[in-house]
Backbone as JSON, one array per atom type, in Angstrom:
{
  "sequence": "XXXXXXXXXXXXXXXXXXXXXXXXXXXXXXXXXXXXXXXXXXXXXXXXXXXXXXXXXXXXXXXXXXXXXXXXXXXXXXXXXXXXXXXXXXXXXXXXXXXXXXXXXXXXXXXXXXXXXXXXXXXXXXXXXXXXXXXXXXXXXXXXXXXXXXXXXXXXXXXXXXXXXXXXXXXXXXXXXXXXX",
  "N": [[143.86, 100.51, 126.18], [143.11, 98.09, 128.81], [145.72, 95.55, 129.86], [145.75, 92.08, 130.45], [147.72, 90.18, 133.09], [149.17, 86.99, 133.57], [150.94, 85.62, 136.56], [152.47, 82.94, 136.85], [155.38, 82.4, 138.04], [154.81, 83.65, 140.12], [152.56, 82.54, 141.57], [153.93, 79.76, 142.16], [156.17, 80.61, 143.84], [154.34, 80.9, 146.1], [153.13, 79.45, 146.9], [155.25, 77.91, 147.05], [156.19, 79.05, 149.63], [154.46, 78.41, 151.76], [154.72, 76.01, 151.83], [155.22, 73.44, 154.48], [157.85, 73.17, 156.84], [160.39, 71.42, 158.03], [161.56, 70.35, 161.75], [164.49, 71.59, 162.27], [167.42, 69.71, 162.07], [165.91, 67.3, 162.61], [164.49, 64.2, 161.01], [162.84, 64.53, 158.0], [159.42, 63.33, 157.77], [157.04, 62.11, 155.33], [153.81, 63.45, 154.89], [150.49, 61.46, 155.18], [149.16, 60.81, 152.03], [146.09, 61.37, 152.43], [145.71, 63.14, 154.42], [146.76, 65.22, 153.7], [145.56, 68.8, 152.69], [143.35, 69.77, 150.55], [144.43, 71.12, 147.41], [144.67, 73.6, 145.34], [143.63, 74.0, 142.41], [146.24, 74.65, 140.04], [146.76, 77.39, 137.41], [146.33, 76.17, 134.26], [149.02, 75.61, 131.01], [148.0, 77.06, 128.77], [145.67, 78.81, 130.55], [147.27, 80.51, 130.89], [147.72, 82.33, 129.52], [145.31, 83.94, 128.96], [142.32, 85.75, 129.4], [139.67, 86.92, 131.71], [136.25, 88.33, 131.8], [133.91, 89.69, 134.18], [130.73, 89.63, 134.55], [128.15, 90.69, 136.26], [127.22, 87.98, 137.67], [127.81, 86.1, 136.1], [130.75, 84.71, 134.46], [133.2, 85.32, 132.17], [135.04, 83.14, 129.92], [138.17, 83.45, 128.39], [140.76, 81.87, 126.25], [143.93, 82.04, 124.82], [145.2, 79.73, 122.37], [147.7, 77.48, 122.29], [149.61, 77.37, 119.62], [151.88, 75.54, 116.74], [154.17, 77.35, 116.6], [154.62, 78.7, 118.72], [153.12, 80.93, 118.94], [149.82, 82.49, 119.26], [146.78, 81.14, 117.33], [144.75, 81.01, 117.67], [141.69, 80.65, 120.05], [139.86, 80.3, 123.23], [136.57, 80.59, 123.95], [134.92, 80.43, 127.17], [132.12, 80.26, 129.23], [130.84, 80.85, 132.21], [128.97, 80.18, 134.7], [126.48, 80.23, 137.46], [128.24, 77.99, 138.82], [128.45, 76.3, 136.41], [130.73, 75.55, 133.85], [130.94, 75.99, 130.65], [131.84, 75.31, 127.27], [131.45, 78.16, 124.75], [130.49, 78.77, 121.6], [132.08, 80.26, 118.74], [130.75, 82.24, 116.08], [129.1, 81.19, 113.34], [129.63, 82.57, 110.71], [132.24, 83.76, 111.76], [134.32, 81.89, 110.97], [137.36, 81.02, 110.75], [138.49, 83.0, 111.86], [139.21, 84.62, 115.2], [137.95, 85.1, 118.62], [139.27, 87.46, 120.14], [138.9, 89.8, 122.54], [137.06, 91.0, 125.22], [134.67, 92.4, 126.86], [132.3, 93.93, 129.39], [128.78, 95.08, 129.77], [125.6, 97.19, 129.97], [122.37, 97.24, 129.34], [120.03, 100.23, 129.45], [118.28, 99.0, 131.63], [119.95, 97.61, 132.91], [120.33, 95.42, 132.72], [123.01, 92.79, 132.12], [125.71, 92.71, 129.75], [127.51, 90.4, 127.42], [130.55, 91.85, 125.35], [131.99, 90.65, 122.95], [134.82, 90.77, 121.37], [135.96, 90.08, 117.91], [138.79, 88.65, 115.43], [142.01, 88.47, 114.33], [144.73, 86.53, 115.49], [148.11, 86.18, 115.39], [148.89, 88.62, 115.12], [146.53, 90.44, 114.03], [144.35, 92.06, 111.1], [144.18, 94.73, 108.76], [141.63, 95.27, 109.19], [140.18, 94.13, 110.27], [137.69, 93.85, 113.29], [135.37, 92.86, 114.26], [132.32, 92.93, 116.41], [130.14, 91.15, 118.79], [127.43, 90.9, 120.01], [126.47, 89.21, 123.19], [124.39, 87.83, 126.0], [124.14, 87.3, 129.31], [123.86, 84.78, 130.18], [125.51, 83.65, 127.74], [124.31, 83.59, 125.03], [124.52, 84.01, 121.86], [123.98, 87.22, 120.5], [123.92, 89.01, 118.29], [124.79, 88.92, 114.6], [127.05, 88.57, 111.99], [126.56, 89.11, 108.82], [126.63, 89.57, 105.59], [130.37, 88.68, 106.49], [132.37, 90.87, 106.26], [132.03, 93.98, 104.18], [132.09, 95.42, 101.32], [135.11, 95.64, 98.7], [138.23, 94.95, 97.66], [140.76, 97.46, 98.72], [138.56, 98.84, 99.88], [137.49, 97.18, 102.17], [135.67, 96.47, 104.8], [134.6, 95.44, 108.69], [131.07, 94.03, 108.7], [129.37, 95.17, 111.37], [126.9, 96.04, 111.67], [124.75, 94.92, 112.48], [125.58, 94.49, 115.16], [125.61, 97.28, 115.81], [123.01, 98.17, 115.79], [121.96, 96.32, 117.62], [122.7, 97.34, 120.16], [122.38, 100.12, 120.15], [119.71, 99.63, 120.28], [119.14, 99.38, 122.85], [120.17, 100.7, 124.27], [122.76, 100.87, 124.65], [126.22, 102.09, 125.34], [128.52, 101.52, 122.89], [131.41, 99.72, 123.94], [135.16, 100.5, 125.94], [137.39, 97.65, 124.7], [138.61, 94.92, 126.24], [141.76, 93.56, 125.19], [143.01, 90.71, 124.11], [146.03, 88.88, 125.41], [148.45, 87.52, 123.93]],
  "CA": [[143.2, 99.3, 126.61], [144.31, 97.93, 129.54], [145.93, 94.5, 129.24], [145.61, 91.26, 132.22], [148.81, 88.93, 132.18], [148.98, 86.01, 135.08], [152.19, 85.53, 136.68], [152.75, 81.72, 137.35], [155.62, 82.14, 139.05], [154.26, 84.5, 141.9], [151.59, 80.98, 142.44], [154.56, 78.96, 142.64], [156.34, 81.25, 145.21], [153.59, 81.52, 147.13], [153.21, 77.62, 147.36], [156.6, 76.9, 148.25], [156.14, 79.82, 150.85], [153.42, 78.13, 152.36], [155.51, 74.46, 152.56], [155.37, 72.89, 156.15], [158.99, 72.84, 156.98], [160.39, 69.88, 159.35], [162.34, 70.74, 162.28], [165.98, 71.25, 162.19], [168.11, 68.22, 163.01], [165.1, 65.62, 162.31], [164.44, 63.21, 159.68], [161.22, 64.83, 157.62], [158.14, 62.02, 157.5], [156.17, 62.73, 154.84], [152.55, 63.28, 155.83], [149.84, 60.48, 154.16], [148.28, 61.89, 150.98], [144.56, 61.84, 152.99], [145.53, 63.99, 155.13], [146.82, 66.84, 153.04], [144.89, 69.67, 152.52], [143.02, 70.14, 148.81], [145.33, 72.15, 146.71], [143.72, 74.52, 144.22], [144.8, 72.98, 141.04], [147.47, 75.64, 138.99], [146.63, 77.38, 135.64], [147.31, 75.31, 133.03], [149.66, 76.69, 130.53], [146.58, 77.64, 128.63], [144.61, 79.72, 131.09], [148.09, 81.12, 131.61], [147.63, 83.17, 128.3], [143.79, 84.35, 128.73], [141.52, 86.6, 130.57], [138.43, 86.51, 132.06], [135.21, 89.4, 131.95], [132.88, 89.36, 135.17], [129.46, 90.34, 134.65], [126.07, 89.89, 137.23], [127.52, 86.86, 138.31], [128.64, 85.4, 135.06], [132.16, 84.76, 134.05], [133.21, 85.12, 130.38], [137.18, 83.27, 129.79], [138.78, 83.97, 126.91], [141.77, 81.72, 126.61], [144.8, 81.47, 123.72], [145.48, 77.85, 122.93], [149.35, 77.33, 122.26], [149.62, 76.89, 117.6], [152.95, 75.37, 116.53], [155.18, 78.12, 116.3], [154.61, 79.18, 120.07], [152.1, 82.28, 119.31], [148.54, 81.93, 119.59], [146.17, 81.93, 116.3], [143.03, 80.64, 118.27], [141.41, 81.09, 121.26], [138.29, 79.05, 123.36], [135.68, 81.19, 124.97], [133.75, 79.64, 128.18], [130.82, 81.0, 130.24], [130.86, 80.03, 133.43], [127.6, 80.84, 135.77], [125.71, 79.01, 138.72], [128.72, 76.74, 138.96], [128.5, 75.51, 135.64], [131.28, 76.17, 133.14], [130.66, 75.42, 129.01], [132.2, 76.54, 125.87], [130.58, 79.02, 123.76], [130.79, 78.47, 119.99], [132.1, 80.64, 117.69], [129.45, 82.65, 115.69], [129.22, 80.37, 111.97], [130.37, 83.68, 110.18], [133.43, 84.19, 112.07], [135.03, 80.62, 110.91], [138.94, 81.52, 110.09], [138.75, 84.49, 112.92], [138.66, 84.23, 116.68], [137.6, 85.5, 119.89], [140.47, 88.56, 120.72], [138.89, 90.85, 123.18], [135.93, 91.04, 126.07], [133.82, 93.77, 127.94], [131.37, 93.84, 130.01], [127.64, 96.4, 129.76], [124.61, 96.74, 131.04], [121.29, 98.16, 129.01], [119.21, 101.12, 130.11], [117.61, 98.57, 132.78], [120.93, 97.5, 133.96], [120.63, 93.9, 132.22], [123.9, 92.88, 131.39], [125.61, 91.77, 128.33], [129.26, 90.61, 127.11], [130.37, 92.38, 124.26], [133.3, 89.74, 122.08], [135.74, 91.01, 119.97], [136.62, 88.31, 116.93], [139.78, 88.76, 114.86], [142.94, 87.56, 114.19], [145.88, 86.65, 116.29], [148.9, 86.95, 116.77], [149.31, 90.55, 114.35], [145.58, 91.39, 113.56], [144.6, 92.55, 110.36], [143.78, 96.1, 108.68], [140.1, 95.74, 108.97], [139.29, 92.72, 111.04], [137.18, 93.98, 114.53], [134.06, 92.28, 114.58], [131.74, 92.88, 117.8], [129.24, 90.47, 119.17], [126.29, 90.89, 121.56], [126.29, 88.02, 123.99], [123.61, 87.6, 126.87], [124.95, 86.72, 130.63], [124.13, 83.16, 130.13], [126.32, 82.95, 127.02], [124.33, 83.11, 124.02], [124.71, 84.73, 120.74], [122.74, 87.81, 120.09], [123.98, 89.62, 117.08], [125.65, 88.48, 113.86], [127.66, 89.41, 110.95], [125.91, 88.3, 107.55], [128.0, 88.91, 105.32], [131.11, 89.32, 107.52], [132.99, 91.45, 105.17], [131.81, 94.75, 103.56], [132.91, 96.38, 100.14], [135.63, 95.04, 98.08], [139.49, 95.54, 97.78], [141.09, 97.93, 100.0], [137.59, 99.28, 100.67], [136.88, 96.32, 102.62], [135.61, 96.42, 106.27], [133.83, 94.65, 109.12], [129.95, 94.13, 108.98], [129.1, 95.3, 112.36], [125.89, 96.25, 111.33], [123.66, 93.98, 113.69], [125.86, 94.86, 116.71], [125.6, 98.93, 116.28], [122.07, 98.49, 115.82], [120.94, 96.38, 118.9], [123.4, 98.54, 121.33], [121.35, 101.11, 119.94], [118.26, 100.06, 121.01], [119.3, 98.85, 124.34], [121.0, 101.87, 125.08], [124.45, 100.4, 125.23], [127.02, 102.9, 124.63], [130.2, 100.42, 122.96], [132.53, 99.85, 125.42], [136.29, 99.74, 125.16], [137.08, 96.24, 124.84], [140.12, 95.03, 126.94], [142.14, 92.38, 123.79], [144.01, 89.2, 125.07], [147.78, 89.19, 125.43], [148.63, 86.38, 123.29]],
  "C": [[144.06, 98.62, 127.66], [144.5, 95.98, 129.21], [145.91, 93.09, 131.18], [146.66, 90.27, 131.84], [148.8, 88.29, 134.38], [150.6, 85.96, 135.02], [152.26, 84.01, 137.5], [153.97, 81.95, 138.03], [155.75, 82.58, 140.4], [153.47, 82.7, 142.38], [152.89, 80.41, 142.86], [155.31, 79.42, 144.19], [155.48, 81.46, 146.45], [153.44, 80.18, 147.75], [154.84, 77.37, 147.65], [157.07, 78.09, 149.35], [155.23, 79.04, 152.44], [153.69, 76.34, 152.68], [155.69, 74.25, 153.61], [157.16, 72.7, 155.9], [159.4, 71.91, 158.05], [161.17, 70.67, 160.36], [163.68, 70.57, 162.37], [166.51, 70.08, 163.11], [167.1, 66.76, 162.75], [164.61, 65.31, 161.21], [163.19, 63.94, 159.09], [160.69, 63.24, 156.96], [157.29, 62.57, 156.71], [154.73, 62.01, 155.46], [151.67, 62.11, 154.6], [149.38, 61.72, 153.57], [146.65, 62.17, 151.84], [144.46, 62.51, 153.6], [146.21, 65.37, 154.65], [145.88, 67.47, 152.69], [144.78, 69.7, 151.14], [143.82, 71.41, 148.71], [144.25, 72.08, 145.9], [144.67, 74.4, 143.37], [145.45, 75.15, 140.76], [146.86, 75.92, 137.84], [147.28, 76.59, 135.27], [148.22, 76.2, 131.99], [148.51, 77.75, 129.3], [146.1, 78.6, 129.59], [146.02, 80.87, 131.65], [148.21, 82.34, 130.84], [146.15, 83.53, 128.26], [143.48, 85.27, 129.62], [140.11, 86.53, 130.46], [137.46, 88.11, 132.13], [134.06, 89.12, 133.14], [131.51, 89.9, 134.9], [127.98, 89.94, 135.03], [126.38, 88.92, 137.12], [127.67, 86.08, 137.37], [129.83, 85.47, 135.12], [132.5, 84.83, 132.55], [134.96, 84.71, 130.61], [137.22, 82.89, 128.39], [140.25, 82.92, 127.03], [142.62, 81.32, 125.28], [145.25, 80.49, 123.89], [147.01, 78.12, 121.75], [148.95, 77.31, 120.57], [151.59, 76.19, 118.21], [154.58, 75.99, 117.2], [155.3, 78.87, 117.72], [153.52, 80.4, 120.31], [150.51, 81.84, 118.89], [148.03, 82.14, 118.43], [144.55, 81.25, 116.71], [142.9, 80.89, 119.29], [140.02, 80.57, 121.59], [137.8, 80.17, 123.76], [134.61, 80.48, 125.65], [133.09, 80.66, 128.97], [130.66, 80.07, 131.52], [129.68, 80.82, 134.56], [126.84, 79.58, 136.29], [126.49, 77.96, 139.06], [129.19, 76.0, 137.77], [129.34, 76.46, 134.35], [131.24, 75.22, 131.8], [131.28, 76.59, 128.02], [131.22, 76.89, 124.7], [131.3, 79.15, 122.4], [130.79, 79.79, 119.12], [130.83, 81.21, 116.69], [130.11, 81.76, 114.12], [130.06, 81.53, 110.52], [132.02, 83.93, 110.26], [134.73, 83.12, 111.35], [136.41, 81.17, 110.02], [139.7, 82.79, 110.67], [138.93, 83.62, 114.07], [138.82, 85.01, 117.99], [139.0, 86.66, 120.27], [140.2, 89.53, 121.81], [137.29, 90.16, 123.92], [135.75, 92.46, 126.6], [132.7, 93.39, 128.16], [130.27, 95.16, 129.88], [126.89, 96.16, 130.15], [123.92, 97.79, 129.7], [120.62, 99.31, 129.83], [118.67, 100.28, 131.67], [118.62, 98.45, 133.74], [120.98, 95.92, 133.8], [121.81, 94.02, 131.89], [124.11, 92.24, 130.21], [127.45, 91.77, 128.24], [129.36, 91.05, 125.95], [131.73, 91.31, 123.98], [133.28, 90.57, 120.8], [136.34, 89.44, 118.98], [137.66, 89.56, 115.82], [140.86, 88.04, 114.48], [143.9, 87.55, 114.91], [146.91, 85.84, 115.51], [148.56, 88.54, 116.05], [147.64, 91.14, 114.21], [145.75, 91.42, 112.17], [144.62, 93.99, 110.0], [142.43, 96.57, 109.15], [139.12, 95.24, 110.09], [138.7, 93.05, 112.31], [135.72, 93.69, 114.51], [133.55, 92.28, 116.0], [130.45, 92.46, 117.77], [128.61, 90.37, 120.56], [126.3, 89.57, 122.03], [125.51, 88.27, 125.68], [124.66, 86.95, 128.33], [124.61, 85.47, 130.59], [124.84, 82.73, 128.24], [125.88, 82.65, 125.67], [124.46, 84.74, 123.04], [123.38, 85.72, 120.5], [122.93, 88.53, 118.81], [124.96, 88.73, 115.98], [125.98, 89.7, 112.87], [127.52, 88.97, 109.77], [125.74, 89.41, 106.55], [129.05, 89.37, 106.19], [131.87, 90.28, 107.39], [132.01, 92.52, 104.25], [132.19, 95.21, 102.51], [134.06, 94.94, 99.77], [137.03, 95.29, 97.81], [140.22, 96.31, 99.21], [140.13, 98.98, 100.9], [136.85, 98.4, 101.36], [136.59, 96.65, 104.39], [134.33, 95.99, 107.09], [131.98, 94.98, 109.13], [129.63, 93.94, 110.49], [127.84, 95.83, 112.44], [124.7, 95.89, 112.44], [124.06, 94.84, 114.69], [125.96, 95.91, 116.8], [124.27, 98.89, 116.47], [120.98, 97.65, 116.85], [121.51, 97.03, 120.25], [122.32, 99.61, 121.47], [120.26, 101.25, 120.64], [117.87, 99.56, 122.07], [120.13, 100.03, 124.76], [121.85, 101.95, 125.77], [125.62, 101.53, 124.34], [128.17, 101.35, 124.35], [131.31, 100.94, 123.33], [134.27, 100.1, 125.03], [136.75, 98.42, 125.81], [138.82, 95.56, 125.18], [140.72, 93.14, 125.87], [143.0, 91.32, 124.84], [144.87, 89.2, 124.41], [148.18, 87.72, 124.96], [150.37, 86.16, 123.36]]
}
């Protein structure tokens, strides 16, 4: 699986590459703020830990939000299309999981779809890979009711829904690229 990691301080290098320098020997005047050029805001330290899925002109971001202890045990997912970016909720099942992985597919027609991985971060567990159909505008198409199969150490994920509308959309499942927490 391949993995996407941002490098904040390549941005920074590149911005203080791109600093107007004054000329040697004279006083530097700074310029008024109205006339500086819009800067393109900076990841936050948030989006500095996430990755994003493109698909037919959607965006899917995935992003780990800081816990205590410095390693991630949540994560937001937003949909961003036509301009307009909103967070997408958690399926009601998953509550005590979250969002670990994205991919992008397309049905027989060539509709697309995001496929979300839910789990646990930072370690994972033995069992935990839940996969959820999601539509290019961001909504929920499959669930996991109950989320949990069997009992003891024969326990494992109800993926049930999401093998069986792949199926009949004639989505092979993808492999699903996990976020670097």
């Amino acid at each position: 699986m391949s993995k996407l990691r941002f490098v904040p301080a390549f941005a920074l290098l590149l911005a203080a590459c791109s600093a107007p320098s004054g000329t040697p020997g004279a006083a530097a005047t700074p310029e008024p703020a109205a006339a500086a050029p819009a800067a393109t805001p900076s990841p936050t330290q948030q989006e500095e830990k996430g990755m994003h899925k493109e698909c037919a002109g959607a965006r899917l971001h995935l992003t780990a939000l800081p816990a205590q202890d410095g390693q991630a045990t949540q994560t937001r997912l937003e949909i961003e299309k036509d301009g307009q970016r909103r967070t997408v909720d958690a399926p009601a099942e998953m509550s005590g999981y979250t969002a670990v992985g994205l991919a992008c597919v397309e049905d027989a027609q060539g509709t697309p779809y995001f496929v979300v991985q839910y789990g646990e971060l930072p370690y994972g567990c033995a069992f935990c890979e839940w996969f959820y159909l999601y539509d290019a505008n961001g909504k929920q198409l499959t669930h996991s009711n109950p989320p949990v199969r069997g009992e003891g150490e024969a326990q494992s994920p109800n993926n049930d829904e999401y093998s069986q509308l792949i199926a009949k959309l004639g989505i092979k499942h993808p492999e699903v690229d996990d976020i670097e927490d």
